[in-house]
mmCIF file of C-alpha atoms in Angstrom:
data_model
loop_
_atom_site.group_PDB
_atom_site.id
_atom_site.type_symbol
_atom_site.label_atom_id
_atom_site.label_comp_id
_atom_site.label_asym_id
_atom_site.label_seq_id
_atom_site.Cartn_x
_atom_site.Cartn_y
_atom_site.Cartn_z
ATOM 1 C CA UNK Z 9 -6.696 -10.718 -13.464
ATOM 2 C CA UNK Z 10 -3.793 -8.231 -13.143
ATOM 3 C CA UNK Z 11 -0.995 -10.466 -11.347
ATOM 4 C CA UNK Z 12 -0.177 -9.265 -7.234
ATOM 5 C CA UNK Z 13 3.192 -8.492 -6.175
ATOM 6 C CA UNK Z 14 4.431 -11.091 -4.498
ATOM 7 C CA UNK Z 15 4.540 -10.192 -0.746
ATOM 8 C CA UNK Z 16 8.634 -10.771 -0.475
ATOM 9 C CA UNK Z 17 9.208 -8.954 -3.291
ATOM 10 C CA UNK Z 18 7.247 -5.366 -1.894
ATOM 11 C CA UNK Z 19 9.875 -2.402 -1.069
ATOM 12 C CA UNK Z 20 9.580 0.422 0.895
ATOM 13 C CA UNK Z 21 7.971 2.363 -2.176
ATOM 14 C CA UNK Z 22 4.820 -0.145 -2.173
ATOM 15 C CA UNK Z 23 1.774 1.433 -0.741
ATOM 16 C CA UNK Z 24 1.490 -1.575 1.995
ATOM 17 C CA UNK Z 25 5.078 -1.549 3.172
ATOM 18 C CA UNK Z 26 5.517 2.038 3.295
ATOM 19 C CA UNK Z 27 2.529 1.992 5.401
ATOM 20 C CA UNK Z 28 3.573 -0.811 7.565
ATOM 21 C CA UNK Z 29 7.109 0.612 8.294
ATOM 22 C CA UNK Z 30 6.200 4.150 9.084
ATOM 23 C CA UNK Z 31 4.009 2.151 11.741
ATOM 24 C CA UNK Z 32 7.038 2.955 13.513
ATOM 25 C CA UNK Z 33 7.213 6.107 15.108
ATOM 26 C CA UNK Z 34 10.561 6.800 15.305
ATOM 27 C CA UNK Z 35 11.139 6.244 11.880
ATOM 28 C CA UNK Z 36 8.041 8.156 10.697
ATOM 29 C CA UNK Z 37 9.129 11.212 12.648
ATOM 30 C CA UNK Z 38 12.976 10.848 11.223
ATOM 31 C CA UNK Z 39 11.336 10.358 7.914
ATOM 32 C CA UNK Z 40 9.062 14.055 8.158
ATOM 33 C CA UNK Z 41 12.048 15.542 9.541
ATOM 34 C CA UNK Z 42 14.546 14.311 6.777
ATOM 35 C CA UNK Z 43 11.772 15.290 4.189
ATOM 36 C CA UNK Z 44 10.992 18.968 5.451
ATOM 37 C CA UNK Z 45 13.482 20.267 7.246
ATOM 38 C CA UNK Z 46 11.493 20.376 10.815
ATOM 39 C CA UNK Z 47 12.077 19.249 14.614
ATOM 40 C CA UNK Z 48 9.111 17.514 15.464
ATOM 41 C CA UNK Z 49 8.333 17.786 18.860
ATOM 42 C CA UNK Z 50 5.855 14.998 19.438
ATOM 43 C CA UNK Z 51 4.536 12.480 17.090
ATOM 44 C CA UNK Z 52 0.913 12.339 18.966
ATOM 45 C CA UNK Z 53 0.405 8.827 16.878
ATOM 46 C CA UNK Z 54 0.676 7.164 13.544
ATOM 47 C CA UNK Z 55 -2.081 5.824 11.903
ATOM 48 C CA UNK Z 56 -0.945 4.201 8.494
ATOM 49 C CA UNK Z 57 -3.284 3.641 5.709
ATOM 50 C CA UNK Z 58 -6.271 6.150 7.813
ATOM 51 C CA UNK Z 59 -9.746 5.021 5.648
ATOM 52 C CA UNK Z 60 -11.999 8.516 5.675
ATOM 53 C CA UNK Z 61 -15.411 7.586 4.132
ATOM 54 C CA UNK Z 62 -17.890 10.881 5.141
ATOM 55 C CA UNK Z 63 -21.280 9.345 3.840
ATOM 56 C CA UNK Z 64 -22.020 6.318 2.175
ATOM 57 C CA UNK Z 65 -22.705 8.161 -1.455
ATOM 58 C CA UNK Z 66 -19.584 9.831 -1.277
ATOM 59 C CA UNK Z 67 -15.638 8.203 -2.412
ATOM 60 C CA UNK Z 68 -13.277 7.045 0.689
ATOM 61 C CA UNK Z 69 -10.180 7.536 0.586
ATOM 62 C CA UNK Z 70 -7.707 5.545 2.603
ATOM 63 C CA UNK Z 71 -4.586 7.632 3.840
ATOM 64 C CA UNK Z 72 -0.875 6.052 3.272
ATOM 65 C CA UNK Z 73 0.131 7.484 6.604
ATOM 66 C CA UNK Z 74 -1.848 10.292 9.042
ATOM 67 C CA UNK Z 75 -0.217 11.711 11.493
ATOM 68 C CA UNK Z 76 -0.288 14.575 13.915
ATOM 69 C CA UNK Z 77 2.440 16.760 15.727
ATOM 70 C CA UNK Z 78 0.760 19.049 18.109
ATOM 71 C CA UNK Z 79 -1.602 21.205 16.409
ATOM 72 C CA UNK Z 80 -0.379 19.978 12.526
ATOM 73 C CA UNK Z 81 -1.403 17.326 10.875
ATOM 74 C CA UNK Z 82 0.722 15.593 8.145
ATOM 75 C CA UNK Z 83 -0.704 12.969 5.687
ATOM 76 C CA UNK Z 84 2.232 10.998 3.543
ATOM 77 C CA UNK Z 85 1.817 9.544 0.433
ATOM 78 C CA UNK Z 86 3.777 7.340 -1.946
ATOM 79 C CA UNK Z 87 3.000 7.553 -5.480
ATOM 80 C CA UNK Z 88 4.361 5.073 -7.905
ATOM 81 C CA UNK Z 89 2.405 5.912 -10.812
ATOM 82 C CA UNK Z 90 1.535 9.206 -12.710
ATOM 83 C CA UNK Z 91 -2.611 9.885 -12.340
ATOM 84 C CA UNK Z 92 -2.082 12.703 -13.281
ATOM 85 C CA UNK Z 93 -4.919 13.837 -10.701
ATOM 86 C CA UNK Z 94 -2.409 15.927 -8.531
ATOM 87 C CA UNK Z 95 -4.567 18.708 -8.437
ATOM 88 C CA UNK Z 96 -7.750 17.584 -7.748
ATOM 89 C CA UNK Z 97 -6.344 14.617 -5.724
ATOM 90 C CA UNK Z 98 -4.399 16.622 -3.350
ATOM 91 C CA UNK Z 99 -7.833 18.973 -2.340
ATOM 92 C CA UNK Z 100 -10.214 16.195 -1.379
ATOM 93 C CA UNK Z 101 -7.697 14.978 0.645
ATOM 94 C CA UNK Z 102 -7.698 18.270 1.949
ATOM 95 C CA UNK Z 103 -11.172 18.422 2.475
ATOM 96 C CA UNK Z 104 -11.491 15.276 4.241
ATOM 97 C CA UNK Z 105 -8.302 15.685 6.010
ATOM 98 C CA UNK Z 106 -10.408 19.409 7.533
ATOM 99 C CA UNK Z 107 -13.912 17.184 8.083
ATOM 100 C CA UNK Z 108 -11.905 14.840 10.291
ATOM 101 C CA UNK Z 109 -10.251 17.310 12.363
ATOM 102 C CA UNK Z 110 -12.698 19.751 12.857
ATOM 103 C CA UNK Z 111 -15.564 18.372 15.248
ATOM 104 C CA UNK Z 112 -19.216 19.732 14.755
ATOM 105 C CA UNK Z 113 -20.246 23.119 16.164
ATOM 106 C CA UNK Z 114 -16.306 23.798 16.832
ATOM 107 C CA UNK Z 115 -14.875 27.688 14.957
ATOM 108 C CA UNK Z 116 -13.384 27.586 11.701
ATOM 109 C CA UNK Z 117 -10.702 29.279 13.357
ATOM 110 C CA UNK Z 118 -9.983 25.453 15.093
ATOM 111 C CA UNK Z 119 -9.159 23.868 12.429
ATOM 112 C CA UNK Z 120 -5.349 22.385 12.059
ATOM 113 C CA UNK Z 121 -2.772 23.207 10.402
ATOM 114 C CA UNK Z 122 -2.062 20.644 7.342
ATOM 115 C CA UNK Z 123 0.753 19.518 5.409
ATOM 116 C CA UNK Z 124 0.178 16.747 2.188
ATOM 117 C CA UNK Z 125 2.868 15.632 1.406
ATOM 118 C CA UNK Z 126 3.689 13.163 -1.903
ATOM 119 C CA UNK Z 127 6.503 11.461 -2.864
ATOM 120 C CA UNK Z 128 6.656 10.670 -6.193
ATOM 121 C CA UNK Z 129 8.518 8.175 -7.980
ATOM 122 C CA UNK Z 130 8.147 10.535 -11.425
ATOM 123 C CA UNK Z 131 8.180 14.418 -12.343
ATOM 124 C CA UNK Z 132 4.416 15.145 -11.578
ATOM 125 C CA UNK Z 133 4.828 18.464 -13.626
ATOM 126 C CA UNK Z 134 8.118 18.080 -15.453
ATOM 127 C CA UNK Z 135 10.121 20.792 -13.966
ATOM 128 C CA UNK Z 136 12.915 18.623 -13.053
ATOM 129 C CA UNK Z 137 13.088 20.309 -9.687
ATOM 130 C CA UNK Z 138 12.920 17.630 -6.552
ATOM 131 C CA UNK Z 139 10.174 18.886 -4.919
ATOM 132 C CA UNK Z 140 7.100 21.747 -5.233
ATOM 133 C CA UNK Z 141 5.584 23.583 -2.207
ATOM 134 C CA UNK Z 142 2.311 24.429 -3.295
ATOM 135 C CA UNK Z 143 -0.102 27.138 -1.065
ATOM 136 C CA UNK Z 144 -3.169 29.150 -1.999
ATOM 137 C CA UNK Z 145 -2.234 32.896 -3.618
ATOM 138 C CA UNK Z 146 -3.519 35.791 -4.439
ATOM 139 C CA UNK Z 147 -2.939 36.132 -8.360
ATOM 140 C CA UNK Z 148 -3.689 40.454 -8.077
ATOM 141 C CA UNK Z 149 -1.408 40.793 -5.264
ATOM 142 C CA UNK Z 150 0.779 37.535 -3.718
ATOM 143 C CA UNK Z 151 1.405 40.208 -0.373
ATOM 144 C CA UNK Z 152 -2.440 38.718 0.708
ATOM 145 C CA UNK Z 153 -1.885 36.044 3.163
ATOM 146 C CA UNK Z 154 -5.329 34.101 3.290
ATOM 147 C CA UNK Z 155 -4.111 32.255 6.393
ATOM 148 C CA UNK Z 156 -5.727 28.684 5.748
ATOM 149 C CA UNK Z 157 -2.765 27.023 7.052
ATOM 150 C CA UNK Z 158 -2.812 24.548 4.408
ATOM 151 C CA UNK Z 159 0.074 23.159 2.242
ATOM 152 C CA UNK Z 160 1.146 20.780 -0.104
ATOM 153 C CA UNK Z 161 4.540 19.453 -0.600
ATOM 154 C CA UNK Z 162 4.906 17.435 -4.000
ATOM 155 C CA UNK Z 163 8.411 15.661 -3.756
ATOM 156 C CA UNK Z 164 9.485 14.582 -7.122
ATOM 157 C CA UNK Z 165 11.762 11.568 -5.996
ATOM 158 C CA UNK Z 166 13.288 11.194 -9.874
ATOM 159 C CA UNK Z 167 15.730 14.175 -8.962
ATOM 160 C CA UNK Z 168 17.558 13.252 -6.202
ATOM 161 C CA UNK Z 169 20.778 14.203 -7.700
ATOM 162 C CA UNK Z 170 19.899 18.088 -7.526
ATOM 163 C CA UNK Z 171 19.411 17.755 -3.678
ATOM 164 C CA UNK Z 172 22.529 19.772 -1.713
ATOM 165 C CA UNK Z 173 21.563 17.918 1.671
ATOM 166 C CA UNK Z 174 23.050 14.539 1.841
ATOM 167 C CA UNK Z 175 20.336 12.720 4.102
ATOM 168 C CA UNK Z 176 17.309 14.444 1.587
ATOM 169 C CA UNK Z 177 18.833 13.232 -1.069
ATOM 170 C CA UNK Z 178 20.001 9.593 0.112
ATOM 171 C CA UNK Z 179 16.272 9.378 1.092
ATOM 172 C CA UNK Z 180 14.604 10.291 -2.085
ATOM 173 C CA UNK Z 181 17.044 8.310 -3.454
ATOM 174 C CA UNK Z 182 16.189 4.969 -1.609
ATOM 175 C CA UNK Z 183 12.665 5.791 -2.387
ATOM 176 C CA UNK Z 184 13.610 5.980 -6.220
ATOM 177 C CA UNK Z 185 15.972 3.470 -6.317
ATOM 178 C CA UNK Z 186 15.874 1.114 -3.603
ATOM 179 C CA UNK Z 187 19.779 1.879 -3.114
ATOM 180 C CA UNK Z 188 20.755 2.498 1.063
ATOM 181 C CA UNK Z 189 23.342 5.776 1.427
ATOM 182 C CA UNK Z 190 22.860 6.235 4.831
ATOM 183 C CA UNK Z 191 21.760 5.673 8.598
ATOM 184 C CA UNK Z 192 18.044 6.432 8.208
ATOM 185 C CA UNK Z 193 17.738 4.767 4.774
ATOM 186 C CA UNK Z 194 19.558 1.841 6.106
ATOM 187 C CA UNK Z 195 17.484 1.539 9.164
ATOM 188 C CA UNK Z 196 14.116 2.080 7.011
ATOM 189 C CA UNK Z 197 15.261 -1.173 4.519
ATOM 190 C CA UNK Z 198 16.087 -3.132 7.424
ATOM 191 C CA UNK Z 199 12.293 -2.091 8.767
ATOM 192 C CA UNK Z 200 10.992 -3.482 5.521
ATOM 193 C CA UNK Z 201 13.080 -7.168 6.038
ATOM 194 C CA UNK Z 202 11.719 -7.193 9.359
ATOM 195 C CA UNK Z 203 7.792 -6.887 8.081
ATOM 196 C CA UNK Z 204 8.223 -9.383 5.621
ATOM 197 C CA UNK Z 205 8.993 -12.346 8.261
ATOM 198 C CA UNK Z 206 5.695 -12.021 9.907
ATOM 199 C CA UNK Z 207 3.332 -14.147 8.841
ATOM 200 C CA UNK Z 208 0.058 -11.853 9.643
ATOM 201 C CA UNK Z 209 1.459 -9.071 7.527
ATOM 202 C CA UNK Z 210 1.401 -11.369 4.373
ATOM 203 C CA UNK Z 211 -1.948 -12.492 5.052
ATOM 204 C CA UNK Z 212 -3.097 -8.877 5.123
ATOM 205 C CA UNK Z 213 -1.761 -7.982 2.162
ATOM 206 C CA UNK Z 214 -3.045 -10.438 0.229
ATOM 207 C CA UNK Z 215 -6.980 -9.479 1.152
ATOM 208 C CA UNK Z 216 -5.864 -5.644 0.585
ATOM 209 C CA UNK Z 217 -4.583 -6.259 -2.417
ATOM 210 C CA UNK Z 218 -7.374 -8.134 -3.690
ATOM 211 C CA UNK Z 219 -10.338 -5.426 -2.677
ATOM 212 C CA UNK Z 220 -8.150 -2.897 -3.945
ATOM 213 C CA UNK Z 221 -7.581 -4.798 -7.403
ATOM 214 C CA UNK Z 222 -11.217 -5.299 -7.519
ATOM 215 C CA UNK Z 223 -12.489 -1.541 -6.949
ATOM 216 C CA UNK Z 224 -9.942 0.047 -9.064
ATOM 217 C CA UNK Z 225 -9.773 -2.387 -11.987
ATOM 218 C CA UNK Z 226 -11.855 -5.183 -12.644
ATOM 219 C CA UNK Z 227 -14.934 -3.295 -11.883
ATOM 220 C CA UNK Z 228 -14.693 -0.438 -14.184
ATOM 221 C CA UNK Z 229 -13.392 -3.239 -16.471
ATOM 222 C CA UNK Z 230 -16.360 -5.197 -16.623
ATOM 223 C CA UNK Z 231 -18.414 -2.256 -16.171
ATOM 224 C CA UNK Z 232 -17.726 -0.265 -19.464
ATOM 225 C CA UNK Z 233 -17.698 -3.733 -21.540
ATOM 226 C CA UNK Z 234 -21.636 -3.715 -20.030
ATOM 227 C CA UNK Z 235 -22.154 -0.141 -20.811
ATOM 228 C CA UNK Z 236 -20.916 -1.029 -24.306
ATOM 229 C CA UNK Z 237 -23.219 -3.736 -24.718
ATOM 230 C CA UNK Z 238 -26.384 -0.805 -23.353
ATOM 231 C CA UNK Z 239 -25.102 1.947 -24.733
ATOM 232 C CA UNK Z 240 -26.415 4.222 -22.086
ATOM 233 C CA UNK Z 241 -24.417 5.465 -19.297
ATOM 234 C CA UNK Z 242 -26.714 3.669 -16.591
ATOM 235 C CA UNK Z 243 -25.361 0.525 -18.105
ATOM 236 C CA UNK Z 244 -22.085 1.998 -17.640
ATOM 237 C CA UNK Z 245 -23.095 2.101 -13.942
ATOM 238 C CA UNK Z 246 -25.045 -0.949 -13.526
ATOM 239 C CA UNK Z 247 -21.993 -2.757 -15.151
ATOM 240 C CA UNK Z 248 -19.303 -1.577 -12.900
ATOM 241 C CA UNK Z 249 -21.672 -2.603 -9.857
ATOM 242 C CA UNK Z 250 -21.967 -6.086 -10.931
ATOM 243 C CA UNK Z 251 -18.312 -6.544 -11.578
ATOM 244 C CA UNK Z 252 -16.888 -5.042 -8.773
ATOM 245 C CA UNK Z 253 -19.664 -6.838 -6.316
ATOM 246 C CA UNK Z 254 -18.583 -10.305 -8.595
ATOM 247 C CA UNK Z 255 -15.208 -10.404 -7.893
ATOM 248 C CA UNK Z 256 -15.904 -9.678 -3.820
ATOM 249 C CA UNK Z 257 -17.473 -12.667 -4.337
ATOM 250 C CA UNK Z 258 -15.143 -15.045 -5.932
ATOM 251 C CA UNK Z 259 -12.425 -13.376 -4.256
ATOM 252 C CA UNK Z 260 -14.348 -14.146 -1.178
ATOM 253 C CA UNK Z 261 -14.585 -18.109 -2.188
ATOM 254 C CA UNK Z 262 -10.984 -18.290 -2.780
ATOM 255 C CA UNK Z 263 -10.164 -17.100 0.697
ATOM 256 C CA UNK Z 264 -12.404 -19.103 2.543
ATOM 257 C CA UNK Z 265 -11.193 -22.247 0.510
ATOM 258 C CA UNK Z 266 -7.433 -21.472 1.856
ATOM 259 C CA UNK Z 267 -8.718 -21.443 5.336
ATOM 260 C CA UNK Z 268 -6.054 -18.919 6.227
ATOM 261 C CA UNK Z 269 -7.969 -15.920 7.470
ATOM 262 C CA UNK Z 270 -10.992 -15.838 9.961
ATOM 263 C CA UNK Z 271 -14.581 -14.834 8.588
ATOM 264 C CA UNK Z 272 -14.360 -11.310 9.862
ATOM 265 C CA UNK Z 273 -10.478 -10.912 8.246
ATOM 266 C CA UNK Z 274 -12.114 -12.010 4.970
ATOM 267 C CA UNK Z 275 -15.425 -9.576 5.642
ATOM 268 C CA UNK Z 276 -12.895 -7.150 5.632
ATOM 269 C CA UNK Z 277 -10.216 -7.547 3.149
ATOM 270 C CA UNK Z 278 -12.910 -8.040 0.299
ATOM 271 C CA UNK Z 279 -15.641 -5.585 1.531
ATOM 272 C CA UNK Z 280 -19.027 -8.055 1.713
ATOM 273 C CA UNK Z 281 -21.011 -8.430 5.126
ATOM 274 C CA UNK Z 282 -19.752 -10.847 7.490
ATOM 275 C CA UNK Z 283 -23.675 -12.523 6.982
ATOM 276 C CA UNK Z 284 -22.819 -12.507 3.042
ATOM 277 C CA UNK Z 285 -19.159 -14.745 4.240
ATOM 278 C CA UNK Z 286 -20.743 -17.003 6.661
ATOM 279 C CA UNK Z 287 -23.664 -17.585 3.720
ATOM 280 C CA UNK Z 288 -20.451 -18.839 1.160
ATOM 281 C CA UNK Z 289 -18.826 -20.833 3.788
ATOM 282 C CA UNK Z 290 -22.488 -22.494 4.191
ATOM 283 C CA UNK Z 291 -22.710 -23.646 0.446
ATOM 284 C CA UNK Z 292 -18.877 -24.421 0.236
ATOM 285 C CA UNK Z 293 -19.071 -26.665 3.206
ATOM 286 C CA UNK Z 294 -22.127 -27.921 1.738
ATOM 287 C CA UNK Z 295 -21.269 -28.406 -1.664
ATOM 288 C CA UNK Z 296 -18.138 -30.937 -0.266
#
């Protein structure tokens, strides 16, 4: 099993802290306005790591950080690792990002405007410019405005040196490097020391970690060594199944054997039915 970060050693540029610090609201809205260039008027709230699953046959997503200023909403992502997904990443965010906002039987004409924003710790398309603005254009004629109010904002964090304002490029910097230039970057690693003294936050993520270890990794893992074995693409399927639902469960054991985290934490973090917990607790108790 891939080895976890240890909790004390996370930085702003892990997925969990940089969703735990921009819990702040403050710093979230200095961090937009450092990042784009905008006076936000209102932050209406901040809702880190936002979990949008529309149906149950269709792939959730879980937001680093979703906020809204007014009639905008801005999703913020960290991205430590080249996918390279960018694309097709960046519009079903989108789309779920439009499903969310826009209730049923409301005009299209309702919907919010959006900004995606990514900061990336590498050159997502090796331009060796800092950042890319990305909207929808008319190839024939790039006068046509289709007016979708959509954008994307791909920050490429690796060149910070070729930013001219000194608080964008301290801040991409920190995010690159871990190295504090200035007020905001200062205030953002001393956010980070602060999360890692509380005991809760540790707890949490450790069971995060662990579901999201399991669904991105060991399952498919397991899962192709099974389809191997078939050689048919429903073992492929039926494979991935078992070993993602397999390691819920042993993950499962090992958290109710710590006796750190209630039943329902545990439900949670690993993604089983609070019955399916209570059942493991029954045969560990009883197997004592």
């Amino acid at each position: 099993m891939k080895k976890i970060k240890a909790f004390e050693k996370l930085e702003f540029y892990d997925d969990f802290m940089f969703g735990l610090v921009m819990q702040d609201k403050s710093l979230c809205r200095e961090v937009l306005e450092c990042l784009l260039g905008i006076k936000i008027r209102h932050l209406e709230y901040a809702e880190p790591q936002k979990h949008f699953k529309p149906m149950y046959t269709a792939r959730g997503i879980r937001l680093d950080v979703y906020v809204r200023d007014g009639n905008t909403v801005y999703d913020v992502e960290i991205q430590n690792r080249n996918e390279h997904d960018m694309g097709k990443r960046t519009r079903y965010y989108q789309s779920m990002m439009d499903a969310d906002s826009l209730l049923k039987g409301h005009a299209y004409s309702e919907l919010k405007k959006t900004v995606i924003v990514f900061l990336c710790r590498f050159d997502p398309f090796k331009k060796g410019i800092p950042w890319y603005t990305v909207t929808r254009i008319c190839h024939e004629d790039a006068s046509v405005n289709l007016a979708d109010a959509a954008k994307d904002i791909i920050f490429n964090c690796t060149a910070y040196e070729k930013v001219v304002n000194f608080e964008q490029r301290a801040l991409l910097k920190f995010i690159q490097t871990g190295n504090v230039e200035s007020d905001l970057t200062g205030r953002l690693n001393d956010m980070v020391e602060k999360q890692k003294k509380i005991e809760a936050n540790k707890k949490l993520y450790f069971t995060w970690s662990l579901h999201d270890y399991d669904v991105k990794n060991e399952g498919i893992r397991i899962g192709r060594r099974e389809g191997r074995k078939s050689g048919r693409k429903e073992g492929i399927k039926l494979g991935e199944q078992k070993g993602i639902e397999s390691n819920k469960l042993e993950n499962a054991r090992k958290l109710l054997t710590m006796k750190i985290l209630t039943h329902e934490q545990i439900a949670e973090g690993v993604g089983l039915p609070l019955e399916k917990i209570e059942e493991l607790a029954l045969e560990i108790n009883t197997a004592k």
